[in-house]
């Protein structure tokens, strides 16, 4: 069961972020970690269709966040959705800021594609891995549509 995905940012590596949050996380799970890392790498390159959500641990996620993340998982490669529109679809009109907060703490970036959520004006907005990574992912996905 996958509990969280960490992305590198401009200032810190993904592994360091993980070690800061979960100092013992790598102990005893090398095979699973390597499999997930390979799947995430393929997903980022557009080579993997869908990561199975049943392998994700949603146990500590609130009902609101879970509803938003499940809806977001249905946004297809090459498509984007605005924060406000995602809120509307989740049954929370005018919840654009709350949706942005859900995206900023999405425990499964790449798998649940928060990089596909953009501002109403079409600009990319922010991303856990930085705006350059978000723009890269959107470009790769639009090329492989």
Coordinates of C-alpha atoms in Angstrom, one line a residue:
X1 CA 0.0 0.0 0.0
X2 CA 1.4 3.4 -1.0
X3 CA 1.0 6.1 1.6
X4 CA 2.6 9.1 -0.1
X5 CA 4.6 10.2 -3.1
X6 CA 7.2 12.9 -2.6
X7 CA 8.4 15.1 -5.5
X8 CA 11.7 17.0 -5.6
X9 CA 11.4 20.8 -5.5
X10 CA 13.9 23.5 -6.4
X11 CA 15.4 23.3 -2.9
X12 CA 15.2 19.7 -1.7
X13 CA 15.2 16.2 -3.2
X14 CA 12.3 13.8 -3.1
X15 CA 14.3 11.4 -1.0
X16 CA 15.2 14.1 1.6
X17 CA 11.6 15.2 1.8
X18 CA 10.6 11.6 2.5
X19 CA 13.3 11.1 5.1
X20 CA 12.3 14.3 6.8
X21 CA 8.6 13.2 7.0
X22 CA 9.2 9.5 7.6
X23 CA 12.7 8.7 8.8
X24 CA 12.2 4.9 8.7
X25 CA 10.1 4.7 5.5
X26 CA 12.7 2.9 3.4
X27 CA 13.3 0.1 5.9
X28 CA 12.1 -3.3 4.6
X29 CA 10.3 -2.1 1.4
X30 CA 12.9 -1.8 -1.3
X31 CA 11.2 -4.1 -3.8
X32 CA 7.8 -2.3 -3.5
X33 CA 9.6 1.1 -3.6
X34 CA 11.5 0.2 -6.7
X35 CA 8.4 -1.0 -8.4
X36 CA 6.4 2.1 -7.6
X37 CA 9.4 4.3 -8.6
X38 CA 9.5 2.6 -12.0
X39 CA 5.7 3.0 -12.4
X40 CA 5.9 6.7 -11.5
X41 CA 8.8 7.3 -13.9
X42 CA 6.8 5.6 -16.7
X43 CA 3.7 7.7 -15.7
X44 CA 5.7 10.9 -15.8
X45 CA 6.9 10.0 -19.3
X46 CA 3.5 9.1 -20.5
X47 CA 4.3 5.5 -20.9
X48 CA 1.9 4.1 -18.2
X49 CA -1.8 4.4 -18.6
X50 CA -3.3 4.4 -15.2
X51 CA -1.8 3.7 -11.8
X52 CA -4.3 1.5 -9.8
X53 CA -5.9 3.6 -7.1
X54 CA -6.5 0.5 -5.0
X55 CA -2.8 0.5 -4.2
X56 CA -3.1 4.0 -2.5
X57 CA -3.8 4.5 1.2
X58 CA -6.7 7.0 1.5
X59 CA -7.2 6.1 5.2
X60 CA -6.2 9.4 6.8
X61 CA -7.7 11.7 4.1
X62 CA -10.9 13.6 4.8
X63 CA -14.1 12.9 2.9
X64 CA -13.9 16.3 1.0
X65 CA -10.2 15.7 0.0
X66 CA -10.9 12.1 -1.0
X67 CA -13.9 13.1 -3.1
X68 CA -11.9 15.8 -4.9
X69 CA -8.9 13.4 -5.5
X70 CA -11.1 10.7 -6.8
X71 CA -12.8 13.1 -9.3
X72 CA -9.4 14.4 -10.3
X73 CA -8.2 10.9 -11.1
X74 CA -10.7 10.9 -13.9
X75 CA -9.2 13.9 -15.7
X76 CA -7.5 12.3 -18.7
X77 CA -4.0 12.8 -20.0
X78 CA -3.8 15.9 -22.2
X79 CA -6.8 17.5 -20.5
X80 CA -6.8 20.2 -17.8
X81 CA -9.5 21.4 -15.4
X82 CA -9.7 24.7 -13.4
X83 CA -9.7 24.7 -9.6
X84 CA -13.2 26.2 -9.7
X85 CA -14.6 23.7 -12.2
X86 CA -13.2 20.8 -10.1
X87 CA -14.9 22.2 -7.1
X88 CA -18.2 22.5 -9.0
X89 CA -17.9 18.8 -10.1
X90 CA -17.2 17.8 -6.5
X91 CA -20.4 19.5 -5.4
X92 CA -18.6 22.5 -3.9
X93 CA -19.1 25.5 -6.1
X94 CA -17.0 28.5 -5.2
X95 CA -14.5 26.2 -3.5
X96 CA -11.6 27.1 -5.9
X97 CA -9.2 28.0 -3.0
X98 CA -10.1 24.9 -1.0
X99 CA -9.5 22.8 -4.1
X100 CA -6.1 24.5 -4.5
X101 CA -5.3 23.5 -0.9
X102 CA -6.2 19.9 -1.6
X103 CA -3.9 20.0 -4.6
X104 CA -1.1 21.5 -2.6
X105 CA -1.2 18.6 -0.1
X106 CA -2.1 15.8 -2.6
X107 CA -0.3 12.8 -1.1
X108 CA -0.2 11.1 -4.6
X109 CA 1.1 13.7 -7.1
X110 CA 1.6 12.2 -10.6
X111 CA -0.7 9.3 -9.7
X112 CA -3.6 11.6 -8.9
X113 CA -2.8 14.3 -11.5
X114 CA -2.9 17.6 -9.6
X115 CA -0.6 19.0 -12.3
X116 CA -3.7 18.9 -14.6
X117 CA -5.5 21.5 -12.4
X118 CA -4.9 25.0 -13.7
X119 CA -6.2 28.5 -12.9
X120 CA -9.4 29.8 -14.5
X121 CA -7.4 31.9 -16.9
X122 CA -5.5 28.8 -18.1
X123 CA -2.2 29.7 -16.4
X124 CA -0.6 26.8 -14.6
X125 CA -0.6 27.9 -11.0
X126 CA 1.7 26.3 -8.5
X127 CA 2.8 22.7 -8.1
X128 CA 4.5 20.6 -5.4
X129 CA 7.4 19.8 -7.7
X130 CA 7.6 23.4 -9.0
X131 CA 6.0 25.2 -11.9
X132 CA 8.7 24.0 -14.4
X133 CA 7.8 20.3 -13.6
X134 CA 4.1 21.1 -13.9
X135 CA 4.6 22.7 -17.3
X136 CA 6.8 19.8 -18.4
X137 CA 4.2 17.2 -17.4
X138 CA 1.4 19.1 -19.2
X139 CA 3.6 19.4 -22.3
X140 CA 4.5 15.7 -22.3
X141 CA 0.9 14.7 -21.8
X142 CA -0.4 17.0 -24.6
X143 CA 2.2 15.5 -27.0
X144 CA 1.1 12.0 -26.2
X145 CA -2.6 12.6 -26.3

